[in-house]
PDB file of C-alpha atoms and ligand atoms in Angstrom:
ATOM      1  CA  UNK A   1     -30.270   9.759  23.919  1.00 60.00           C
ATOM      2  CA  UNK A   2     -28.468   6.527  24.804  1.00 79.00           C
ATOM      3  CA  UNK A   3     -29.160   3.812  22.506  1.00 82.00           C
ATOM      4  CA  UNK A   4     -28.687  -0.011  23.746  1.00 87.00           C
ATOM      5  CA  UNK A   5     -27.172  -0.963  20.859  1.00 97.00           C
ATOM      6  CA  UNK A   6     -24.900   1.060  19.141  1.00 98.00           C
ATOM      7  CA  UNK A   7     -22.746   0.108  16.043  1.00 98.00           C
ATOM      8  CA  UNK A   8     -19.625   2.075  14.289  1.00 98.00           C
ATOM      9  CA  UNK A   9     -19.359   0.457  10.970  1.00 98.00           C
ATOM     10  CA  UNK A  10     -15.993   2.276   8.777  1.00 98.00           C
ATOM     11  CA  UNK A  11     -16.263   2.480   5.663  1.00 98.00           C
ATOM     12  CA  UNK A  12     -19.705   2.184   6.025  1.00 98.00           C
ATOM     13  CA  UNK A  13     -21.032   4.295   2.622  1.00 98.00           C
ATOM     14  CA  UNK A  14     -20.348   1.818  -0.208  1.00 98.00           C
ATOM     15  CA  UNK A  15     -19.274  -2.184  -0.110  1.00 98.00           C
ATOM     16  CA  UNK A  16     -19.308  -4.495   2.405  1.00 98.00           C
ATOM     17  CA  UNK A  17     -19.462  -1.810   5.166  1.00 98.00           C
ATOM     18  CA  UNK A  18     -22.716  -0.301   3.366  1.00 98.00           C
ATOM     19  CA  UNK A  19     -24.500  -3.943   3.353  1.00 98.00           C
ATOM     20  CA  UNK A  20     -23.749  -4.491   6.852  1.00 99.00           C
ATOM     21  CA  UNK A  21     -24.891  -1.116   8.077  1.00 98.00           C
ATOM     22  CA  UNK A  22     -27.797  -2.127   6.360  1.00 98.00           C
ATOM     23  CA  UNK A  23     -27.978  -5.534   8.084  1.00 98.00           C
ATOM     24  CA  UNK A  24     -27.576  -3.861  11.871  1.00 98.00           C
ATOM     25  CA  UNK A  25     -30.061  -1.635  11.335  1.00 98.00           C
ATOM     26  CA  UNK A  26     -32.347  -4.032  10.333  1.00 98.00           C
ATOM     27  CA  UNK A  27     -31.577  -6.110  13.828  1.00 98.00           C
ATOM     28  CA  UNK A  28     -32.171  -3.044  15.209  1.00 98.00           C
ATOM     29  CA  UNK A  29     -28.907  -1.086  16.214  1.00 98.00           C
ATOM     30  CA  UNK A  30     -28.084   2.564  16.230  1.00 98.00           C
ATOM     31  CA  UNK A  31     -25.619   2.552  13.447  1.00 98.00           C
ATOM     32  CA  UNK A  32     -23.102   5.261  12.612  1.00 98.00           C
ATOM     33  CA  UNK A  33     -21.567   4.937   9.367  1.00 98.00           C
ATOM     34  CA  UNK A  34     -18.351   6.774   8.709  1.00 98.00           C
ATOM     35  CA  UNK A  35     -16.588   7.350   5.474  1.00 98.00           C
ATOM     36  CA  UNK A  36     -13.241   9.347   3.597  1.00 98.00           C
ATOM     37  CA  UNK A  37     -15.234  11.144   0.723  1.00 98.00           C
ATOM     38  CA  UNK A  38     -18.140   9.677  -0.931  1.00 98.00           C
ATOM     39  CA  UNK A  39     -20.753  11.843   0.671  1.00 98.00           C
ATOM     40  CA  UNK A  40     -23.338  10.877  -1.870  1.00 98.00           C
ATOM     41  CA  UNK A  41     -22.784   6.905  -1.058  1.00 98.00           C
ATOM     42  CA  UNK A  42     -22.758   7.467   2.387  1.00 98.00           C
ATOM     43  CA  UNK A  43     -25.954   9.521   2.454  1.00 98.00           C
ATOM     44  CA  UNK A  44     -27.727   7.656  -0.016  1.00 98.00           C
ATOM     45  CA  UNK A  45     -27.065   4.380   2.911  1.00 98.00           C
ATOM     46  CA  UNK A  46     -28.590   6.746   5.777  1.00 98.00           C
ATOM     47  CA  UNK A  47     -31.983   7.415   3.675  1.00 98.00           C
ATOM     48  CA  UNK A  48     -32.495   3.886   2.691  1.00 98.00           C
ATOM     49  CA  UNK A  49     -32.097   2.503   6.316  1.00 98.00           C
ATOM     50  CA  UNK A  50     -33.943   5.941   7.824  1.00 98.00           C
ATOM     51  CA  UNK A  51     -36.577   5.242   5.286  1.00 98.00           C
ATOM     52  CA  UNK A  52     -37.289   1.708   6.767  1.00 97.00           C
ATOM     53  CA  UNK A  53     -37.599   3.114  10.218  1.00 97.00           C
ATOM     54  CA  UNK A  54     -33.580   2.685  11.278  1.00 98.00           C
ATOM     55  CA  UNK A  55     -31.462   5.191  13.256  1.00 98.00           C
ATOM     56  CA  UNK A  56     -28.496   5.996  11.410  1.00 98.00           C
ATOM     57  CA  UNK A  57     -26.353   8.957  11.215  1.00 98.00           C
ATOM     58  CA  UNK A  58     -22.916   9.702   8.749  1.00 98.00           C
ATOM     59  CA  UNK A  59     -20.054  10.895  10.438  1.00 98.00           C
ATOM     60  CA  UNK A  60     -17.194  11.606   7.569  1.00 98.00           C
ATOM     61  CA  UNK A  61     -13.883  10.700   8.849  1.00 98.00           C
ATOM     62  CA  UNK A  62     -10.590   9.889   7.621  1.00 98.00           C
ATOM     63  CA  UNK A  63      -9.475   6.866  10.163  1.00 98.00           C
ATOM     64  CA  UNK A  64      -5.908   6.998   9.415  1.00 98.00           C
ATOM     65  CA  UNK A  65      -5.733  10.289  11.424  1.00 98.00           C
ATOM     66  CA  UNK A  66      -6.271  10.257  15.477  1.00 98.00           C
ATOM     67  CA  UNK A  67      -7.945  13.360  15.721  1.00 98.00           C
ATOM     68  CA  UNK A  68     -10.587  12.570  12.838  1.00 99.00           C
ATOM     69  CA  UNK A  69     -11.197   9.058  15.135  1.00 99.00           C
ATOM     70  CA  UNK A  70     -11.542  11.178  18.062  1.00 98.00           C
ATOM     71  CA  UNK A  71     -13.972  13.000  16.379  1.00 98.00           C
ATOM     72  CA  UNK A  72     -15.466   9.980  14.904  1.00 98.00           C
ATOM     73  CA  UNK A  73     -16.400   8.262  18.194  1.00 98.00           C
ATOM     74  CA  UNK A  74     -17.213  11.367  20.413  1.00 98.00           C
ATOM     75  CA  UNK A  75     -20.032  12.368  17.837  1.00 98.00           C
ATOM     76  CA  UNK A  76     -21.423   8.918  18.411  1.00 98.00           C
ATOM     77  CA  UNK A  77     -21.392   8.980  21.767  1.00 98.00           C
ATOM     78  CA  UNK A  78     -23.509  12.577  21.413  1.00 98.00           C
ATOM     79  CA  UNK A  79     -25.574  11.741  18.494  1.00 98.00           C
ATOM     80  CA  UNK A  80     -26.117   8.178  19.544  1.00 98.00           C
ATOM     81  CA  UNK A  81     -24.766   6.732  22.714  1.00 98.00           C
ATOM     82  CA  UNK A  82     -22.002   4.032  23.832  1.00 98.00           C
ATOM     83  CA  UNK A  83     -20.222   1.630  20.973  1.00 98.00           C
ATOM     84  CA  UNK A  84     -21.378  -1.535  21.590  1.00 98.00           C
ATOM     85  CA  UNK A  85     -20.104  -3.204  18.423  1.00 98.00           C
ATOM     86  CA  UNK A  86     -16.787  -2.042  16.069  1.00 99.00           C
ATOM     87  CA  UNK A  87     -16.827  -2.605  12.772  1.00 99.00           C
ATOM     88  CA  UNK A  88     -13.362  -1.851  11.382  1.00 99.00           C
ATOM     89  CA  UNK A  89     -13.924  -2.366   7.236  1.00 98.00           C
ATOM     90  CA  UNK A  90     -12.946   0.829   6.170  1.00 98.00           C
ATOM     91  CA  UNK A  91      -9.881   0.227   3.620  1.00 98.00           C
ATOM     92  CA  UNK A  92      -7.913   0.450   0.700  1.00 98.00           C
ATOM     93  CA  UNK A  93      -5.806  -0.969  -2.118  1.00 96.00           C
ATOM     94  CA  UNK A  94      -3.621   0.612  -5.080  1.00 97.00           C
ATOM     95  CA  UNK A  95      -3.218  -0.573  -8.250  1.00 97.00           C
ATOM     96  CA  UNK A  96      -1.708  -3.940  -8.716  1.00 97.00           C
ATOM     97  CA  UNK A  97       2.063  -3.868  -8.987  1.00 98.00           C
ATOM     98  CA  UNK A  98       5.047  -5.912  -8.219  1.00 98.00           C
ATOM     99  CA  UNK A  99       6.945  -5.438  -4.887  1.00 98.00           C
ATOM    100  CA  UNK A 100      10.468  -3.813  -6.694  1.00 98.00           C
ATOM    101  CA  UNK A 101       8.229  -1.335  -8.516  1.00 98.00           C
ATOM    102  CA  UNK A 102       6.584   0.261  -4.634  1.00 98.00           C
ATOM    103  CA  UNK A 103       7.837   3.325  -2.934  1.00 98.00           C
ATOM    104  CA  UNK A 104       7.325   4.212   0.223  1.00 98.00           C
ATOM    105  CA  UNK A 105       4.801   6.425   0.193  1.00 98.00           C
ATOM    106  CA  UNK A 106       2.385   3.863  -1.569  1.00 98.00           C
ATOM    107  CA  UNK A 107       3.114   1.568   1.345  1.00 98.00           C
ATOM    108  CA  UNK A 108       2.972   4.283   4.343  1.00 98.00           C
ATOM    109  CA  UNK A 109      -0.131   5.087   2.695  1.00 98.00           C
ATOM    110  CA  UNK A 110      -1.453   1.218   2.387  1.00 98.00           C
ATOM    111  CA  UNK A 111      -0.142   0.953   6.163  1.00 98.00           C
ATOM    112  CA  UNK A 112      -1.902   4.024   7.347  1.00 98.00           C
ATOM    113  CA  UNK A 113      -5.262   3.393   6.148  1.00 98.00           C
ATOM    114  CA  UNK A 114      -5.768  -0.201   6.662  1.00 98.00           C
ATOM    115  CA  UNK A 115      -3.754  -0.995   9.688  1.00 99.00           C
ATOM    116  CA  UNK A 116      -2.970   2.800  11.997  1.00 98.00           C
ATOM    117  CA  UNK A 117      -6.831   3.050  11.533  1.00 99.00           C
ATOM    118  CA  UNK A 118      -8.211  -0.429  13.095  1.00 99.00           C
ATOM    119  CA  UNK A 119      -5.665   0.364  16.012  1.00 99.00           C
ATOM    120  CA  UNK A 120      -6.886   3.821  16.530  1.00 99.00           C
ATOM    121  CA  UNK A 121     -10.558   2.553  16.167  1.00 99.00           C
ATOM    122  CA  UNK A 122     -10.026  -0.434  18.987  1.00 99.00           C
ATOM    123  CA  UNK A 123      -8.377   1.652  21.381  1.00 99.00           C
ATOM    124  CA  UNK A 124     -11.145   4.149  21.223  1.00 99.00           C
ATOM    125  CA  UNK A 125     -13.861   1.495  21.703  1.00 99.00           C
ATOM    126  CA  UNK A 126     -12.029  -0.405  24.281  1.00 98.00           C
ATOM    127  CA  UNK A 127     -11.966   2.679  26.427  1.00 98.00           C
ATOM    128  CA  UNK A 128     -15.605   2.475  26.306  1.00 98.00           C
ATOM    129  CA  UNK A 129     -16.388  -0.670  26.082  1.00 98.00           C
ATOM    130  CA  UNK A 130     -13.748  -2.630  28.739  1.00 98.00           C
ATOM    131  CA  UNK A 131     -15.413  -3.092  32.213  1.00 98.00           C
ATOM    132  CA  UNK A 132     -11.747  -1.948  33.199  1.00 98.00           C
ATOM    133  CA  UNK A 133     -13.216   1.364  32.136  1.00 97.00           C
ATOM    134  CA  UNK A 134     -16.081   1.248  33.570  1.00 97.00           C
ATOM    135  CA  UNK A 135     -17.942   0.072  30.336  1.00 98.00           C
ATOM    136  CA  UNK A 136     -20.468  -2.292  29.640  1.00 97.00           C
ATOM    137  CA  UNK A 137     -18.881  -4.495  27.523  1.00 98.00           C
ATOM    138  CA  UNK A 138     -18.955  -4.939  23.397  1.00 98.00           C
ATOM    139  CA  UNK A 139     -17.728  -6.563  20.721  1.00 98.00           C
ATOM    140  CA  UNK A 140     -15.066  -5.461  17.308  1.00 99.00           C
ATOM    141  CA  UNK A 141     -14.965  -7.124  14.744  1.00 99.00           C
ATOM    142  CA  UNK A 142     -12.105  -6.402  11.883  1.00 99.00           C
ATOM    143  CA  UNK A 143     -12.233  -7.144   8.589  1.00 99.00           C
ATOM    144  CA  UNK A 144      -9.039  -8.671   7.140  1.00 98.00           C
ATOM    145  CA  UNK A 145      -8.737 -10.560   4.466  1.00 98.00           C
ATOM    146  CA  UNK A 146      -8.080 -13.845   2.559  1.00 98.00           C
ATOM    147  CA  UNK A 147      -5.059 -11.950   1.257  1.00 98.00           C
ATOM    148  CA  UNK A 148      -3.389 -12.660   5.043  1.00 98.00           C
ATOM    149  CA  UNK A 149      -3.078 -16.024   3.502  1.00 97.00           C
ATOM    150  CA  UNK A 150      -2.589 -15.989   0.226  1.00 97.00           C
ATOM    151  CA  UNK A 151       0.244 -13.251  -0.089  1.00 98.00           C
ATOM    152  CA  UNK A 152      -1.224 -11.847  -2.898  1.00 97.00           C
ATOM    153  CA  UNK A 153       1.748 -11.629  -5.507  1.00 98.00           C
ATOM    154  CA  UNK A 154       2.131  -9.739  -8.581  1.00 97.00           C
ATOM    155  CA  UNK A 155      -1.156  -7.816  -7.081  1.00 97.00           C
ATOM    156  CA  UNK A 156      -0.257  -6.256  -4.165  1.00 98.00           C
ATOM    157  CA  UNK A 157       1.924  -7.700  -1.333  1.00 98.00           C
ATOM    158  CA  UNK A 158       1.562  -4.682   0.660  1.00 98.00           C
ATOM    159  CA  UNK A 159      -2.009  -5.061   0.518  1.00 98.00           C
ATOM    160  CA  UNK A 160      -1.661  -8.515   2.096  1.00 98.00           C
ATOM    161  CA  UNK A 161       0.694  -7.623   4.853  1.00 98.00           C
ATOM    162  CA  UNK A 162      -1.486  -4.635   5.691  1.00 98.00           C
ATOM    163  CA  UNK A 163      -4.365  -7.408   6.601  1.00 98.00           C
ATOM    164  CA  UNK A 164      -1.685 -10.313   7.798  1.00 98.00           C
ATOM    165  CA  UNK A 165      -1.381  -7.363  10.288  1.00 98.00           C
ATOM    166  CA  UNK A 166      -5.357  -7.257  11.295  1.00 98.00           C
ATOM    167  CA  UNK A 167      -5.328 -11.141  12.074  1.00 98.00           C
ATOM    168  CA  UNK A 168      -2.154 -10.234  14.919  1.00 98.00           C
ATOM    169  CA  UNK A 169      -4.198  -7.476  15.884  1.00 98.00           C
ATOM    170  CA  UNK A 170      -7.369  -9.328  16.139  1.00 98.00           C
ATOM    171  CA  UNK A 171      -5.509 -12.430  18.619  1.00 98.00           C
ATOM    172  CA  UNK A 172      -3.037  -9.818  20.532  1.00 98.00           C
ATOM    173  CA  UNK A 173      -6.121  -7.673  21.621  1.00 98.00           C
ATOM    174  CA  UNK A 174      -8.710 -10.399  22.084  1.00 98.00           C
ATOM    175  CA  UNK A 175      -6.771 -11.684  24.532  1.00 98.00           C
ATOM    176  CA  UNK A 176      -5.785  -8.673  25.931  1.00 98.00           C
ATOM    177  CA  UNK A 177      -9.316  -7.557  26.780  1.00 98.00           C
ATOM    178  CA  UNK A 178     -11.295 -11.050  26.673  1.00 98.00           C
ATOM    179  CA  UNK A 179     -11.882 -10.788  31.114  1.00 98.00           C
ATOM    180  CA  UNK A 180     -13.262  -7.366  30.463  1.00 98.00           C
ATOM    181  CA  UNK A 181     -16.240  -8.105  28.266  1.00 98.00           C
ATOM    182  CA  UNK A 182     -14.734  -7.555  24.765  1.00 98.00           C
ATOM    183  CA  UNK A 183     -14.304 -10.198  22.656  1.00 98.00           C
ATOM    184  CA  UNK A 184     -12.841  -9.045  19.057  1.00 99.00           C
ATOM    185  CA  UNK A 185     -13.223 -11.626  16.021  1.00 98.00           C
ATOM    186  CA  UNK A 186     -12.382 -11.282  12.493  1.00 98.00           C
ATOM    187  CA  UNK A 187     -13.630 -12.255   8.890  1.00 98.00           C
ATOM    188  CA  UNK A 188     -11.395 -12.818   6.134  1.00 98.00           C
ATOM    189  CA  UNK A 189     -13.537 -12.035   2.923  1.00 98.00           C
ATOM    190  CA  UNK A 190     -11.919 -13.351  -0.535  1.00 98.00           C
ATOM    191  CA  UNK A 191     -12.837 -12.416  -3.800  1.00 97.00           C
ATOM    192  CA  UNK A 192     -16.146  -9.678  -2.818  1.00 98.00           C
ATOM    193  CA  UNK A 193     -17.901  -8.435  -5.512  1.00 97.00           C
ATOM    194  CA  UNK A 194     -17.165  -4.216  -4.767  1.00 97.00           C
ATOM    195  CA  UNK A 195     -15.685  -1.145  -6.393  1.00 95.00           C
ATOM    196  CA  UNK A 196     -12.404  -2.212  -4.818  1.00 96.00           C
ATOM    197  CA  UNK A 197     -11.658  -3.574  -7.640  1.00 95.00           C
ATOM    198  CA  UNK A 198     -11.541  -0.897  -9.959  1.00 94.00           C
ATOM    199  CA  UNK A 199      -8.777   0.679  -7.462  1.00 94.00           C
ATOM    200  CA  UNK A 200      -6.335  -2.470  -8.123  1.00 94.00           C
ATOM    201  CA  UNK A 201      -6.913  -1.040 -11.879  1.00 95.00           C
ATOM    202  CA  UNK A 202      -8.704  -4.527 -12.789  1.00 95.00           C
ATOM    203  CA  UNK A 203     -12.499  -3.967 -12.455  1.00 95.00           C
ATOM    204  CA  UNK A 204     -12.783  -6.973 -14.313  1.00 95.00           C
ATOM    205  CA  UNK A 205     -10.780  -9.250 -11.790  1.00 95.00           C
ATOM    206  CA  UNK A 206     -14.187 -11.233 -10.503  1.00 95.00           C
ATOM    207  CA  UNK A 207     -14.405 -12.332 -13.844  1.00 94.00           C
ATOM    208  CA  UNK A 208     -10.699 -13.345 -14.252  1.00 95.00           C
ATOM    209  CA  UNK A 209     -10.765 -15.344 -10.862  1.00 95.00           C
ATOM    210  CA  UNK A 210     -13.824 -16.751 -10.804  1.00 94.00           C
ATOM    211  CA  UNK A 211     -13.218 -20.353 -12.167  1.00 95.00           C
ATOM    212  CA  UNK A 212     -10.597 -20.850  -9.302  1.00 96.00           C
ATOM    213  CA  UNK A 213     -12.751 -19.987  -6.915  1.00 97.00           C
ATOM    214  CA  UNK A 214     -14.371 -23.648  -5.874  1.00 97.00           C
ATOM    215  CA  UNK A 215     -17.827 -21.900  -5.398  1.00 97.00           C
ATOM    216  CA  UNK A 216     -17.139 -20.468  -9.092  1.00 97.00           C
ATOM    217  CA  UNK A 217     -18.425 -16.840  -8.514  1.00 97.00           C
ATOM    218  CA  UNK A 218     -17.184 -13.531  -6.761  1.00 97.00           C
ATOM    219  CA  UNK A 219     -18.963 -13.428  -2.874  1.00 98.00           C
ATOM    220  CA  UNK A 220     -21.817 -10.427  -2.208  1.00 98.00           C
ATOM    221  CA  UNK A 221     -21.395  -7.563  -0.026  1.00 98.00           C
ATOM    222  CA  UNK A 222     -24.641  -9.009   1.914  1.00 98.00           C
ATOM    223  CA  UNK A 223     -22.867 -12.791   2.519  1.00 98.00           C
ATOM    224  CA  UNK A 224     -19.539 -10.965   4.287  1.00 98.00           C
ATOM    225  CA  UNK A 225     -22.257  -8.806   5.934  1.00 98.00           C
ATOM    226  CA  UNK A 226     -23.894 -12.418   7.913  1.00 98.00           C
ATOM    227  CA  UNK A 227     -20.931 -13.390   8.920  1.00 98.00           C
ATOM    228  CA  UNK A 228     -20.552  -9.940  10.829  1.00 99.00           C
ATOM    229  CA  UNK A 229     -23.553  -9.527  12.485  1.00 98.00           C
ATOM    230  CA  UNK A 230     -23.153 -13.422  13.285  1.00 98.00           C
ATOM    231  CA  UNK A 231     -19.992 -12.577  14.987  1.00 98.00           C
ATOM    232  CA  UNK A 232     -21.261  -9.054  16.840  1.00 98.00           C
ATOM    233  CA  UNK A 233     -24.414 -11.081  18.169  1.00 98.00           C
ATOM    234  CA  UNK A 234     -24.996 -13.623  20.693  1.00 98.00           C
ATOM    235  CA  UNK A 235     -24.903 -16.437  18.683  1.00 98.00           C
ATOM    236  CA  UNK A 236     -21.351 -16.148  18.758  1.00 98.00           C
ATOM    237  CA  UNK A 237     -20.964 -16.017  22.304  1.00 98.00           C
ATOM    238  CA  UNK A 238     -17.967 -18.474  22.918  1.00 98.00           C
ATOM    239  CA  UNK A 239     -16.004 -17.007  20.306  1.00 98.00           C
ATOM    240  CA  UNK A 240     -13.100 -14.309  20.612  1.00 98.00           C
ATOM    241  CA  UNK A 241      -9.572 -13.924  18.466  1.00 98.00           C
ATOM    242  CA  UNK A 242     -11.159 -16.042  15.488  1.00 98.00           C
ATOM    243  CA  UNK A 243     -10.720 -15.647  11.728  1.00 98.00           C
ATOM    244  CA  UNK A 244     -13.921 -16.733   9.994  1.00 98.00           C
ATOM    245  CA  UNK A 245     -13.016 -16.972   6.607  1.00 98.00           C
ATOM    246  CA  UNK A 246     -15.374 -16.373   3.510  1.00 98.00           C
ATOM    247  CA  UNK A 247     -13.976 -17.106   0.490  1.00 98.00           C
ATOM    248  CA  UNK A 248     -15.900 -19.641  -2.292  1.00 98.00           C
ATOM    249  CA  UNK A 249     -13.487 -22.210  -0.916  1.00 97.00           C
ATOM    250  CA  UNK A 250     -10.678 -20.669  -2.445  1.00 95.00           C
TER     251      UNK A 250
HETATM  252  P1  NAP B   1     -14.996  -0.346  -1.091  1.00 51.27           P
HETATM  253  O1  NAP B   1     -16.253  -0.736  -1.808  1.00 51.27           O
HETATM  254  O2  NAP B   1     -13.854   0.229  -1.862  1.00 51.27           O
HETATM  255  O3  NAP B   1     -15.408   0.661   0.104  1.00 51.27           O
HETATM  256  C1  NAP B   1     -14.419   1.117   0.972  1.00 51.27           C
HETATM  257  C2  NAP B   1     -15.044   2.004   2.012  1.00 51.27           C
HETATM  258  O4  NAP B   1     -13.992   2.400   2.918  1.00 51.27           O
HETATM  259  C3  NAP B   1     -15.616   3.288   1.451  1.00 51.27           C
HETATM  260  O5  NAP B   1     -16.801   3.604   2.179  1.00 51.27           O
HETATM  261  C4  NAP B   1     -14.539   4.331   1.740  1.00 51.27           C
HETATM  262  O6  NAP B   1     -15.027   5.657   1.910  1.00 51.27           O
HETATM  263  C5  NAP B   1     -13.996   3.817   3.046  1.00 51.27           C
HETATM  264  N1  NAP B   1     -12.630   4.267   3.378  1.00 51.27           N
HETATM  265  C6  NAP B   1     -11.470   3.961   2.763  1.00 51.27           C
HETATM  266  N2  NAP B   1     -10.444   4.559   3.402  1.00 51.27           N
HETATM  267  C7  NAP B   1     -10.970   5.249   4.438  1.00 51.27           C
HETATM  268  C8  NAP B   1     -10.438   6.081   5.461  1.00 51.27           C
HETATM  269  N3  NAP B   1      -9.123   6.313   5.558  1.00 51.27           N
HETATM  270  N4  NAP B   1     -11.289   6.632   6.348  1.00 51.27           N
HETATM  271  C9  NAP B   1     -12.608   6.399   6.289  1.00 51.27           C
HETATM  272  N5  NAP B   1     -13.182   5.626   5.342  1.00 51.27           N
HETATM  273  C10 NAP B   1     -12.366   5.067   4.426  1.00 51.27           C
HETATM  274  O7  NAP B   1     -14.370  -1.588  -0.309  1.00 51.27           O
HETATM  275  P2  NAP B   1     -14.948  -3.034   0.100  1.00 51.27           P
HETATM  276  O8  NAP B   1     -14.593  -3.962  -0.988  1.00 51.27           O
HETATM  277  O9  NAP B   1     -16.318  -2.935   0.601  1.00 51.27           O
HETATM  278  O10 NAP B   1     -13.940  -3.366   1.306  1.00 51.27           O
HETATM  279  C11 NAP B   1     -14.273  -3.226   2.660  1.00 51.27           C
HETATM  280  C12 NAP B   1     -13.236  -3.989   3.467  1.00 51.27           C
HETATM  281  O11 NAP B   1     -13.230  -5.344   3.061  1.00 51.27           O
HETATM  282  C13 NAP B   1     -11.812  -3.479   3.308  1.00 51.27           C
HETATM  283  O12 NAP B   1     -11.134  -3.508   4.540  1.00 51.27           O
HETATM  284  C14 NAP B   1     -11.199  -4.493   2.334  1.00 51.27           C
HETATM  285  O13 NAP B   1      -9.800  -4.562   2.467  1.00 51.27           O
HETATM  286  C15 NAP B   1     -11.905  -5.738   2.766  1.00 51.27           C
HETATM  287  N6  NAP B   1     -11.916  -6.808   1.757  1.00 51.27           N
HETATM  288  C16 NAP B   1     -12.527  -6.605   0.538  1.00 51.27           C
HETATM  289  C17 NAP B   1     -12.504  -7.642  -0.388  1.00 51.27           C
HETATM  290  C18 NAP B   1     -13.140  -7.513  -1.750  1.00 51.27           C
HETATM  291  O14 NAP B   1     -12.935  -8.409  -2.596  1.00 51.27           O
HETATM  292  N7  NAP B   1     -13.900  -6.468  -2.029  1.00 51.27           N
HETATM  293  C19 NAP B   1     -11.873  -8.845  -0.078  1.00 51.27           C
HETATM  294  C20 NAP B   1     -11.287  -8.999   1.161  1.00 51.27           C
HETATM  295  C21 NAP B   1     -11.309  -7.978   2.064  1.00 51.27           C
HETATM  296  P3  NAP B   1     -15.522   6.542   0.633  1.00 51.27           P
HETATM  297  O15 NAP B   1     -16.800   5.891   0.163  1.00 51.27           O
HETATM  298  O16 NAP B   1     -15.746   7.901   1.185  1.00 51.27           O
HETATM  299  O17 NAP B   1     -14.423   6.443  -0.378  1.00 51.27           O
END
């Protein structure tokens, strides 16, 4: 069955990818959430939005490898129909640590997973998506980062690059594929109140940060999740190759 609206969130089972699954179900897409290994997270997102009448299937995937995001997106179009919308938010960081103290498999790895997966993501929804193709048209939205801006030092610069390398993404293919019905945005989320944390080694960073953020708190999973679905829907029409950025002001 072909679904009108049909949206690929990564990372979809825990985070800001789980709240905005939520979200485009409730505005009525076919969502597919993918995800590395949390099974039980993942599941647990497909019962609560089945359970309130939503479509939604898990598909686990690891997007740094091309044939798992082959995989991905031809079980969607089985299980569910065309992409319409992209969600690339799966990602990762390691644990906070100078730049003279990384090897290079820590920063392969960072490169792999947050930047050789939004690539191999894009090009699979282009090719069904672009009007070049045949397609109908759609919409991708990445999820970067404030850390594109800030650098983040004695954290993790590698980290920071990884996303500096979403925002080039984001402009290089909007404009690549902005006469063929695709227009590709991205949100640059700063301090978001997630496990992610806990994988820098500093669960407790929120806390640490949050008088220098102007809004004085962390940002919710659900607030990053608006500004998607704001960005995937029509509301947005005019805008393609944009960084919305959602960060307390910081
Ligand atoms: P999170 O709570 O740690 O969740 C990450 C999600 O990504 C999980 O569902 C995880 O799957 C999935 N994932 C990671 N690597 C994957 C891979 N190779 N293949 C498939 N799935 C993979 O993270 P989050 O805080 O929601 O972050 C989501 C996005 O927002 C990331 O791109 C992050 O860089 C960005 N961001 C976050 C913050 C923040 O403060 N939290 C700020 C700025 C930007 P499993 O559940 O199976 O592990």
């Amino acid at each position: 069955m072909n679904h009108p609206n049909v949206a690929i969130i990564t990372g979809g089972g825990r985070g800001i990818g789980a709240a905005t699954a939520k979200l485009f179900a409730r505005h009525g897409y076919a969502v597919c959430i993918n995800y590395k290994s949390n099974t039980k997270a993942a599941s647990h997102v497909v019962q609560e939005i089945t359970a309130q009448g939503g479509q939604c299937i898990a598909v686990q995937a690891d997007v740094s490898l091309e044939a798992d995001v082959l995989r991905l997106f031809a079980t969607v179009d089985q299980q569910l129909g065309t992409v319409s919308a992209l969600v690339n938010n799966a990602g990762i960081l390691q644990t906070q640590m100078r730049l003279e103290e990384m090897n290079a498999d820590r920063i392969n790895t960072i490169l792999t997973n947050n930047v050789t997966s939004y690539f191999l993501c894009c090009r699979e929804a282009v090719k069904r998506m672009s009007t070049r193709h045949g397609g109908q048209g759609g919409v991708i939205i990445n999820v970067s980062s404030g850390a594109a801006r800030s650098g983040s030092p004695h954290e993790y610069i590698d980290y920071a690059a990884s996303k500096g390398a979403i925002d080039t993404l984001t402009k290089g293919l909007s404009l690549e594929v902005s006469a063929e019905g695709i227009r590709v945005n991205c949100v640059r989320p700063g301090v978001i109140d997630t496990d992610m944390h806990a994988d820098g080694g500093e669960p407790g960073r929120i806390e640490r940060l949050k008088n220098v953020i102007p809004l004085q708190r962390g940002g919710l999973p659900e607030e990053v999740a608006e500004a998607i679905y704001w960005l995937a829907s029509e509301k947005s029409s005019f805008s393609t190759g944009n960084y919305l950025d959602l960060t307390g002001g910081l």
